[in-house]
PDB file of C-alpha atoms in Angstrom:
ATOM      1  CA  MET A   1      15.258 -13.879   1.098  1.00 30.00           C
ATOM      2  CA  ALA A   2      15.612 -16.659   3.647  1.00 28.00           C
ATOM      3  CA  GLY A   3      13.063 -16.964   6.420  1.00 33.00           C
ATOM      4  CA  ALA A   4       9.950 -18.716   7.596  1.00 31.00           C
ATOM      5  CA  ALA A   5       7.606 -20.169   5.019  1.00 35.00           C
ATOM      6  CA  VAL A   6       4.913 -17.832   3.764  1.00 35.00           C
ATOM      7  CA  PRO A   7       1.546 -18.879   5.221  1.00 40.00           C
ATOM      8  CA  ALA A   8      -1.347 -19.687   2.941  1.00 39.00           C
ATOM      9  CA  ARG A   9      -3.227 -16.549   2.023  1.00 46.00           C
ATOM     10  CA  ALA A  10      -6.228 -16.119   4.264  1.00 46.00           C
ATOM     11  CA  GLY A  11      -9.754 -15.054   3.458  1.00 45.00           C
ATOM     12  CA  SER A  12     -12.306 -16.044   0.867  1.00 44.00           C
ATOM     13  CA  GLY A  13     -11.991 -15.041  -2.752  1.00 53.00           C
ATOM     14  CA  HIS A  14     -14.577 -13.082  -4.716  1.00 59.00           C
ATOM     15  CA  PRO A  15     -14.592 -14.434  -8.286  1.00 60.00           C
ATOM     16  CA  GLY A  16     -16.400 -11.418  -9.724  1.00 76.00           C
ATOM     17  CA  LEU A  17     -14.064  -8.813  -8.271  1.00 88.00           C
ATOM     18  CA  PRO A  18     -10.719  -7.584  -9.585  1.00 92.00           C
ATOM     19  CA  GLY A  19      -7.477  -7.450  -7.695  1.00 96.00           C
ATOM     20  CA  ALA A  20      -5.856  -4.177  -6.662  1.00 98.00           C
ATOM     21  CA  VAL A  21      -2.409  -2.796  -5.946  1.00 98.00           C
ATOM     22  CA  LEU A  22      -1.979  -1.608  -2.353  1.00 98.00           C
ATOM     23  CA  LEU A  23       0.944   0.720  -1.751  1.00 98.00           C
ATOM     24  CA  ASP A  24       2.586   1.989   1.386  1.00 98.00           C
ATOM     25  CA  LYS A  25       3.148   5.752   1.148  1.00 98.00           C
ATOM     26  CA  ASP A  26       6.347   6.902   2.862  1.00 97.00           C
ATOM     27  CA  GLY A  27       9.453   5.099   1.676  1.00 97.00           C
ATOM     28  CA  THR A  28       7.591   3.229  -1.054  1.00 98.00           C
ATOM     29  CA  VAL A  29       5.720   5.719  -3.246  1.00 98.00           C
ATOM     30  CA  LEU A  30       7.266   8.822  -1.659  1.00 98.00           C
ATOM     31  CA  GLN A  31      10.674   9.631  -0.288  1.00 97.00           C
ATOM     32  CA  ASP A  32      10.513   9.061   3.457  1.00 96.00           C
ATOM     33  CA  VAL A  33      10.233  12.408   5.263  1.00 95.00           C
ATOM     34  CA  PRO A  34       9.058  11.627   8.821  1.00 94.00           C
ATOM     35  CA  TYR A  35       5.637  13.039   9.727  1.00 96.00           C
ATOM     36  CA  ASN A  36       5.503  15.129   6.574  1.00 96.00           C
ATOM     37  CA  VAL A  37       2.130  16.475   5.409  1.00 96.00           C
ATOM     38  CA  ASP A  38       3.494  19.456   3.457  1.00 97.00           C
ATOM     39  CA  PRO A  39       2.633  18.959  -0.242  1.00 97.00           C
ATOM     40  CA  ASP A  40       5.680  20.999  -1.244  1.00 97.00           C
ATOM     41  CA  LYS A  41       7.983  18.447   0.379  1.00 96.00           C
ATOM     42  CA  MET A  42       6.398  15.393  -1.233  1.00 98.00           C
ATOM     43  CA  ARG A  43       8.753  13.755  -3.720  1.00 98.00           C
ATOM     44  CA  LEU A  44       8.397  10.412  -5.476  1.00 98.00           C
ATOM     45  CA  ALA A  45      10.756   7.688  -4.306  1.00 98.00           C
ATOM     46  CA  PRO A  46      13.324   6.253  -6.745  1.00 95.00           C
ATOM     47  CA  GLY A  47      11.592   4.205  -9.429  1.00 97.00           C
ATOM     48  CA  ALA A  48       8.112   5.386  -8.413  1.00 98.00           C
ATOM     49  CA  ALA A  49       7.429   7.495 -11.510  1.00 98.00           C
ATOM     50  CA  ARG A  50       8.141   4.557 -13.830  1.00 98.00           C
ATOM     51  CA  ALA A  51       6.162   2.264 -11.548  1.00 98.00           C
ATOM     52  CA  LEU A  52       3.090   4.486 -11.676  1.00 98.00           C
ATOM     53  CA  ARG A  53       3.249   4.596 -15.466  1.00 98.00           C
ATOM     54  CA  ARG A  54       3.297   0.795 -15.549  1.00 98.00           C
ATOM     55  CA  LEU A  55       0.614   0.284 -12.918  1.00 98.00           C
ATOM     56  CA  GLY A  56      -1.647   2.952 -14.375  1.00 97.00           C
ATOM     57  CA  LYS A  57      -2.010   0.894 -17.544  1.00 96.00           C
ATOM     58  CA  LEU A  58      -3.399  -2.117 -15.661  1.00 96.00           C
ATOM     59  CA  GLY A  59      -6.791  -0.558 -15.019  1.00 94.00           C
ATOM     60  CA  VAL A  60      -7.048  -1.970 -11.483  1.00 96.00           C
ATOM     61  CA  PRO A  61      -7.512   0.077  -8.294  1.00 97.00           C
ATOM     62  CA  LEU A  62      -4.319   1.680  -7.006  1.00 98.00           C
ATOM     63  CA  VAL A  63      -4.691   2.305  -3.290  1.00 98.00           C
ATOM     64  CA  VAL A  64      -2.361   3.896  -0.747  1.00 98.00           C
ATOM     65  CA  VAL A  65      -2.575   2.469   2.789  1.00 98.00           C
ATOM     66  CA  SER A  66      -0.566   4.382   5.354  1.00 98.00           C
ATOM     67  CA  ASN A  67       0.011   4.572   9.098  1.00 98.00           C
ATOM     68  CA  GLN A  68      -0.221   8.234  10.107  1.00 98.00           C
ATOM     69  CA  PRO A  69       0.789   8.194  13.796  1.00 98.00           C
ATOM     70  CA  GLY A  70       1.628  11.880  13.590  1.00 98.00           C
ATOM     71  CA  LEU A  71      -2.061  12.515  14.274  1.00 98.00           C
ATOM     72  CA  ALA A  72      -1.951  10.653  17.588  1.00 98.00           C
ATOM     73  CA  LEU A  73       1.434  12.136  18.448  1.00 98.00           C
ATOM     74  CA  GLY A  74       0.230  15.691  17.837  1.00 98.00           C
ATOM     75  CA  ARG A  75       2.617  16.355  14.928  1.00 97.00           C
ATOM     76  CA  PHE A  76      -0.227  17.554  12.664  1.00 97.00           C
ATOM     77  CA  THR A  77      -4.031  17.798  12.576  1.00 96.00           C
ATOM     78  CA  PRO A  78      -6.576  15.854  10.500  1.00 96.00           C
ATOM     79  CA  GLU A  79      -7.148  18.935   8.352  1.00 97.00           C
ATOM     80  CA  ALA A  80      -3.580  18.657   7.051  1.00 96.00           C
ATOM     81  CA  LEU A  81      -4.334  15.339   5.353  1.00 96.00           C
ATOM     82  CA  ALA A  82      -6.656  16.727   2.659  1.00 96.00           C
ATOM     83  CA  PRO A  83      -3.981  18.737   0.792  1.00 97.00           C
ATOM     84  CA  MET A  84      -1.548  15.859   1.228  1.00 97.00           C
ATOM     85  CA  ARG A  85      -4.022  13.438  -0.334  1.00 98.00           C
ATOM     86  CA  GLN A  86      -4.720  15.890  -3.158  1.00 98.00           C
ATOM     87  CA  ARG A  87      -1.013  16.224  -3.933  1.00 98.00           C
ATOM     88  CA  LEU A  88      -0.632  12.450  -3.859  1.00 98.00           C
ATOM     89  CA  GLY A  89      -3.393  12.157  -6.442  1.00 98.00           C
ATOM     90  CA  GLU A  90      -1.698  14.790  -8.592  1.00 98.00           C
ATOM     91  CA  LEU A  91       1.578  12.872  -8.510  1.00 98.00           C
ATOM     92  CA  PHE A  92      -0.235   9.737  -9.642  1.00 98.00           C
ATOM     93  CA  ALA A  93      -2.052  11.593 -12.422  1.00 98.00           C
ATOM     94  CA  THR A  94       1.153  13.216 -13.673  1.00 98.00           C
ATOM     95  CA  HIS A  95       2.428   9.743 -14.477  1.00 98.00           C
ATOM     96  CA  GLY A  96      -0.741   8.364 -16.020  1.00 97.00           C
ATOM     97  CA  ALA A  97      -2.165   6.630 -12.959  1.00 98.00           C
ATOM     98  CA  ARG A  98      -5.295   7.180 -10.888  1.00 98.00           C
ATOM     99  CA  LEU A  99      -5.222   7.083  -7.105  1.00 98.00           C
ATOM    100  CA  SER A 100      -8.347   5.094  -6.283  1.00 98.00           C
ATOM    101  CA  GLY A 101      -8.164   5.596  -2.533  1.00 97.00           C
ATOM    102  CA  PHE A 102      -6.076   6.799   0.387  1.00 98.00           C
ATOM    103  CA  PHE A 103      -6.650   4.905   3.629  1.00 98.00           C
ATOM    104  CA  PHE A 104      -4.792   5.872   6.794  1.00 98.00           C
ATOM    105  CA  CYS A 105      -4.563   4.881  10.431  1.00 98.00           C
ATOM    106  CA  PRO A 106      -4.456   7.874  12.833  1.00 98.00           C
ATOM    107  CA  HIS A 107      -3.782   5.818  15.954  1.00 98.00           C
ATOM    108  CA  HIS A 108      -0.803   5.151  18.175  1.00 98.00           C
ATOM    109  CA  PRO A 109      -0.897   3.440  21.587  1.00 97.00           C
ATOM    110  CA  GLU A 110       1.540   6.015  23.009  1.00 97.00           C
ATOM    111  CA  GLY A 111      -0.052   9.123  21.499  1.00 98.00           C
ATOM    112  CA  VAL A 112      -0.822  12.430  23.189  1.00 98.00           C
ATOM    113  CA  VAL A 113      -4.108  13.217  21.407  1.00 98.00           C
ATOM    114  CA  PRO A 114      -6.739  11.278  23.395  1.00 98.00           C
ATOM    115  CA  ARG A 115      -9.119  10.434  20.549  1.00 97.00           C
ATOM    116  CA  PHE A 116      -6.309   8.843  18.551  1.00 98.00           C
ATOM    117  CA  THR A 117      -4.408   7.231  21.423  1.00 98.00           C
ATOM    118  CA  ARG A 118      -5.315   3.564  21.466  1.00 97.00           C
ATOM    119  CA  THR A 119      -4.515   0.134  20.168  1.00 97.00           C
ATOM    120  CA  CYS A 120      -6.520  -0.476  17.007  1.00 97.00           C
ATOM    121  CA  LEU A 121      -7.092  -2.990  14.239  1.00 97.00           C
ATOM    122  CA  CYS A 122      -6.127  -0.651  11.385  1.00 97.00           C
ATOM    123  CA  ARG A 123      -2.509   0.147  12.243  1.00 98.00           C
ATOM    124  CA  LYS A 124      -0.147  -1.952  10.150  1.00 98.00           C
ATOM    125  CA  PRO A 125       1.014  -4.707  10.677  1.00 98.00           C
ATOM    126  CA  LEU A 126      -2.654  -5.490  11.317  1.00 98.00           C
ATOM    127  CA  PRO A 127      -4.778  -5.733   8.157  1.00 98.00           C
ATOM    128  CA  GLY A 128      -7.670  -3.399   8.975  1.00 98.00           C
ATOM    129  CA  LEU A 129      -6.759  -0.683   6.463  1.00 97.00           C
ATOM    130  CA  LEU A 130      -6.503  -3.186   3.646  1.00 98.00           C
ATOM    131  CA  ARG A 131      -9.790  -4.847   4.512  1.00 98.00           C
ATOM    132  CA  ASN A 132     -11.568  -1.507   4.739  1.00 97.00           C
ATOM    133  CA  ALA A 133     -10.196  -0.539   1.338  1.00 98.00           C
ATOM    134  CA  ALA A 134     -11.367  -3.806  -0.214  1.00 97.00           C
ATOM    135  CA  THR A 135     -14.858  -3.417   1.237  1.00 97.00           C
ATOM    136  CA  LEU A 136     -15.300   0.182   0.124  1.00 97.00           C
ATOM    137  CA  LEU A 137     -13.631  -0.105  -3.282  1.00 97.00           C
ATOM    138  CA  HIS A 138     -14.890  -3.617  -4.109  1.00 96.00           C
ATOM    139  CA  PHE A 139     -11.777  -5.575  -4.925  1.00 97.00           C
ATOM    140  CA  ASP A 140     -10.555  -9.054  -4.031  1.00 97.00           C
ATOM    141  CA  LEU A 141      -7.687  -9.084  -1.541  1.00 98.00           C
ATOM    142  CA  ARG A 142      -6.606 -12.568  -2.626  1.00 97.00           C
ATOM    143  CA  ARG A 143      -5.953 -11.239  -6.130  1.00 96.00           C
ATOM    144  CA  SER A 144      -4.245  -8.111  -4.833  1.00 98.00           C
ATOM    145  CA  TRP A 145      -0.656  -7.091  -4.172  1.00 98.00           C
ATOM    146  CA  MET A 146       0.662  -5.233  -1.128  1.00 98.00           C
ATOM    147  CA  ILE A 147       3.931  -3.359  -1.700  1.00 98.00           C
ATOM    148  CA  GLY A 148       5.849  -1.726   1.144  1.00 98.00           C
ATOM    149  CA  ASP A 149       9.295  -0.878   2.426  1.00 98.00           C
ATOM    150  CA  ILE A 150       9.154  -2.553   5.845  1.00 98.00           C
ATOM    151  CA  LEU A 151       8.044  -5.934   7.139  1.00 98.00           C
ATOM    152  CA  ASP A 152       5.019  -4.445   8.909  1.00 98.00           C
ATOM    153  CA  ASP A 153       3.640  -3.770   5.406  1.00 98.00           C
ATOM    154  CA  ILE A 154       4.329  -7.360   4.425  1.00 98.00           C
ATOM    155  CA  GLU A 155       2.611  -8.713   7.531  1.00 98.00           C
ATOM    156  CA  ALA A 156      -0.447  -6.542   6.954  1.00 98.00           C
ATOM    157  CA  GLY A 157      -0.642  -7.738   3.372  1.00 98.00           C
ATOM    158  CA  GLN A 158      -0.302 -11.396   4.213  1.00 98.00           C
ATOM    159  CA  ARG A 159      -2.800 -11.181   7.067  1.00 98.00           C
ATOM    160  CA  ALA A 160      -5.254  -9.668   4.596  1.00 98.00           C
ATOM    161  CA  GLY A 161      -4.609 -12.455   2.080  1.00 98.00           C
ATOM    162  CA  CYS A 162      -2.584 -10.460  -0.463  1.00 98.00           C
ATOM    163  CA  HIS A 163       0.523 -11.258  -2.439  1.00 98.00           C
ATOM    164  CA  THR A 164       3.437  -9.216  -1.085  1.00 98.00           C
ATOM    165  CA  ILE A 165       6.547  -7.409  -2.294  1.00 98.00           C
ATOM    166  CA  LEU A 166       9.164  -5.766  -0.082  1.00 98.00           C
ATOM    167  CA  VAL A 167      10.993  -2.744  -1.484  1.00 98.00           C
ATOM    168  CA  ASP A 168      14.289  -3.219   0.325  1.00 98.00           C
ATOM    169  CA  CYS A 169      15.563   0.363   0.157  1.00 96.00           C
ATOM    170  CA  GLY A 170      17.121   0.461   3.625  1.00 95.00           C
ATOM    171  CA  ASN A 171      14.083   1.496   5.658  1.00 95.00           C
ATOM    172  CA  GLU A 172      13.618  -1.897   7.304  1.00 95.00           C
ATOM    173  CA  THR A 173      16.238  -1.934  10.042  1.00 94.00           C
ATOM    174  CA  GLU A 174      14.873  -4.345  12.660  1.00 94.00           C
ATOM    175  CA  TRP A 175      14.094  -7.435  10.540  1.00 96.00           C
ATOM    176  CA  VAL A 176      11.838  -8.981  13.172  1.00 95.00           C
ATOM    177  CA  ARG A 177      10.777 -12.292  11.674  1.00 93.00           C
ATOM    178  CA  GLY A 178       7.447 -14.008  12.010  1.00 94.00           C
ATOM    179  CA  PRO A 179       5.069 -16.323  10.138  1.00 91.00           C
ATOM    180  CA  TYR A 180       3.537 -13.427   8.153  1.00 97.00           C
ATOM    181  CA  ARG A 181       6.734 -11.460   7.584  1.00 97.00           C
ATOM    182  CA  THR A 182       8.451 -13.210   4.675  1.00 97.00           C
ATOM    183  CA  PRO A 183       7.634 -11.415   1.394  1.00 98.00           C
ATOM    184  CA  GLU A 184       7.040 -13.332  -1.802  1.00 98.00           C
ATOM    185  CA  HIS A 185       9.430 -11.002  -3.614  1.00 98.00           C
ATOM    186  CA  VAL A 186      12.180  -8.586  -2.553  1.00 98.00           C
ATOM    187  CA  VAL A 187      13.178  -5.768  -4.911  1.00 98.00           C
ATOM    188  CA  ALA A 188      15.294  -2.626  -4.845  1.00 97.00           C
ATOM    189  CA  ASP A 189      12.673  -0.074  -5.878  1.00 98.00           C
ATOM    190  CA  LEU A 190       9.011   0.378  -6.749  1.00 98.00           C
ATOM    191  CA  ASP A 191       9.564   0.035 -10.475  1.00 98.00           C
ATOM    192  CA  GLN A 192      10.925  -3.487 -10.006  1.00 98.00           C
ATOM    193  CA  ALA A 193       7.865  -4.276  -7.888  1.00 98.00           C
ATOM    194  CA  ALA A 194       5.571  -2.883 -10.584  1.00 98.00           C
ATOM    195  CA  ARG A 195       7.170  -5.145 -13.193  1.00 98.00           C
ATOM    196  CA  ILE A 196       6.295  -8.181 -11.076  1.00 98.00           C
ATOM    197  CA  VAL A 197       2.722  -7.034 -10.547  1.00 98.00           C
ATOM    198  CA  VAL A 198       2.201  -6.308 -14.232  1.00 97.00           C
ATOM    199  CA  ARG A 199       3.555  -9.737 -15.123  1.00 95.00           C
ATOM    200  CA  HIS A 200       1.038 -11.413 -12.810  1.00 93.00           C
ATOM    201  CA  LEU A 201      -1.996  -9.130 -12.985  1.00 89.00           C
ATOM    202  CA  GLY A 202      -1.748  -8.159 -16.627  1.00 79.00           C
ATOM    203  CA  GLY A 203      -2.947 -11.508 -17.921  1.00 63.00           C
ATOM    204  CA  THR A 204      -5.789 -11.608 -15.415  1.00 59.00           C
ATOM    205  CA  VAL A 205      -6.963  -8.150 -16.418  1.00 55.00           C
ATOM    206  CA  ARG A 206      -6.882  -9.009 -20.128  1.00 50.00           C
ATOM    207  CA  HIS A 207      -8.818 -12.221 -19.455  1.00 44.00           C
ATOM    208  CA  ALA A 208     -11.487 -10.311 -17.523  1.00 49.00           C
ATOM    209  CA  GLU A 209     -11.785  -7.777 -20.342  1.00 49.00           C
ATOM    210  CA  ARG A 210     -12.285 -10.554 -22.899  1.00 46.00           C
ATOM    211  CA  CYS A 211     -14.963 -12.160 -20.734  1.00 43.00           C
ATOM    212  CA  ARG A 212     -16.823  -8.873 -20.402  1.00 47.00           C
ATOM    213  CA  ALA A 213     -16.600  -8.276 -24.148  1.00 47.00           C
ATOM    214  CA  GLU A 214     -17.948 -11.750 -24.917  1.00 44.00           C
ATOM    215  CA  ALA A 215     -20.813 -11.295 -22.459  1.00 47.00           C
ATOM    216  CA  SER A 216     -21.890  -7.940 -23.893  1.00 50.00           C
TER     217      SER A 216
END
C-alpha cells in the first residue's frame, strides 16, 4: 500500500521477553456487530478459525485489545463484558489457541456515562492498551505484532513499537493518513495475517526454546 514511510519502532526492547500477537476484536477476530456484547451473536470473522489454529501453535501470548465505547455511550454495562470475554476465550480454545488477555478501553469523549466520558490514553489509536498488556503479561512490544481492520489499530501498534498488519476487509472507510498509519503488511483476512506472523515469529520462538533447553 502506498503512503508515508513507516516510522522507526519506538520504545526499548527487552531481550529476555517474548513477543506477542495483539488482535483487534470486532472486524478482525470477530464479525463486526456494532456494540455487541451478546455471546450468542459472537461469530469468528472469515479466516479467523484457521488463524487461531496457526497462532495457537506459536506458544506466545495472544491478546485482544479493543475499544469498547459502548460503555461510555450507555449501550451496555461493565457487567456485560465478563460473559463476552468468556465466550471469546472459548472461541480461541475451540481452535487450539489460548486467549492470554483481553484489554479494553471503556472511554469516549462524547459519552453519556460520566465516569467513562473523557479523553484518555488507552483508546486506540493511542497505545495505552498495548502498553498495559505488555506490562501485565510481560512481553516485548518491539517483538510483537498488532493486527487490526482499521488504521487506528495500525497507529496504536506503531506508537507502541509493534510490527503491524492491516486486515483490509472493508471496515476502514476514511483512510486518514499519518506518519504512524502505514501498515507493514496489508492482507484480506486474519489467516493471511497469521501466516506472516508465523513466518516471522516462528523462528524466534524455536530459537528461544533451544536456548532454554541448552541452559537447563
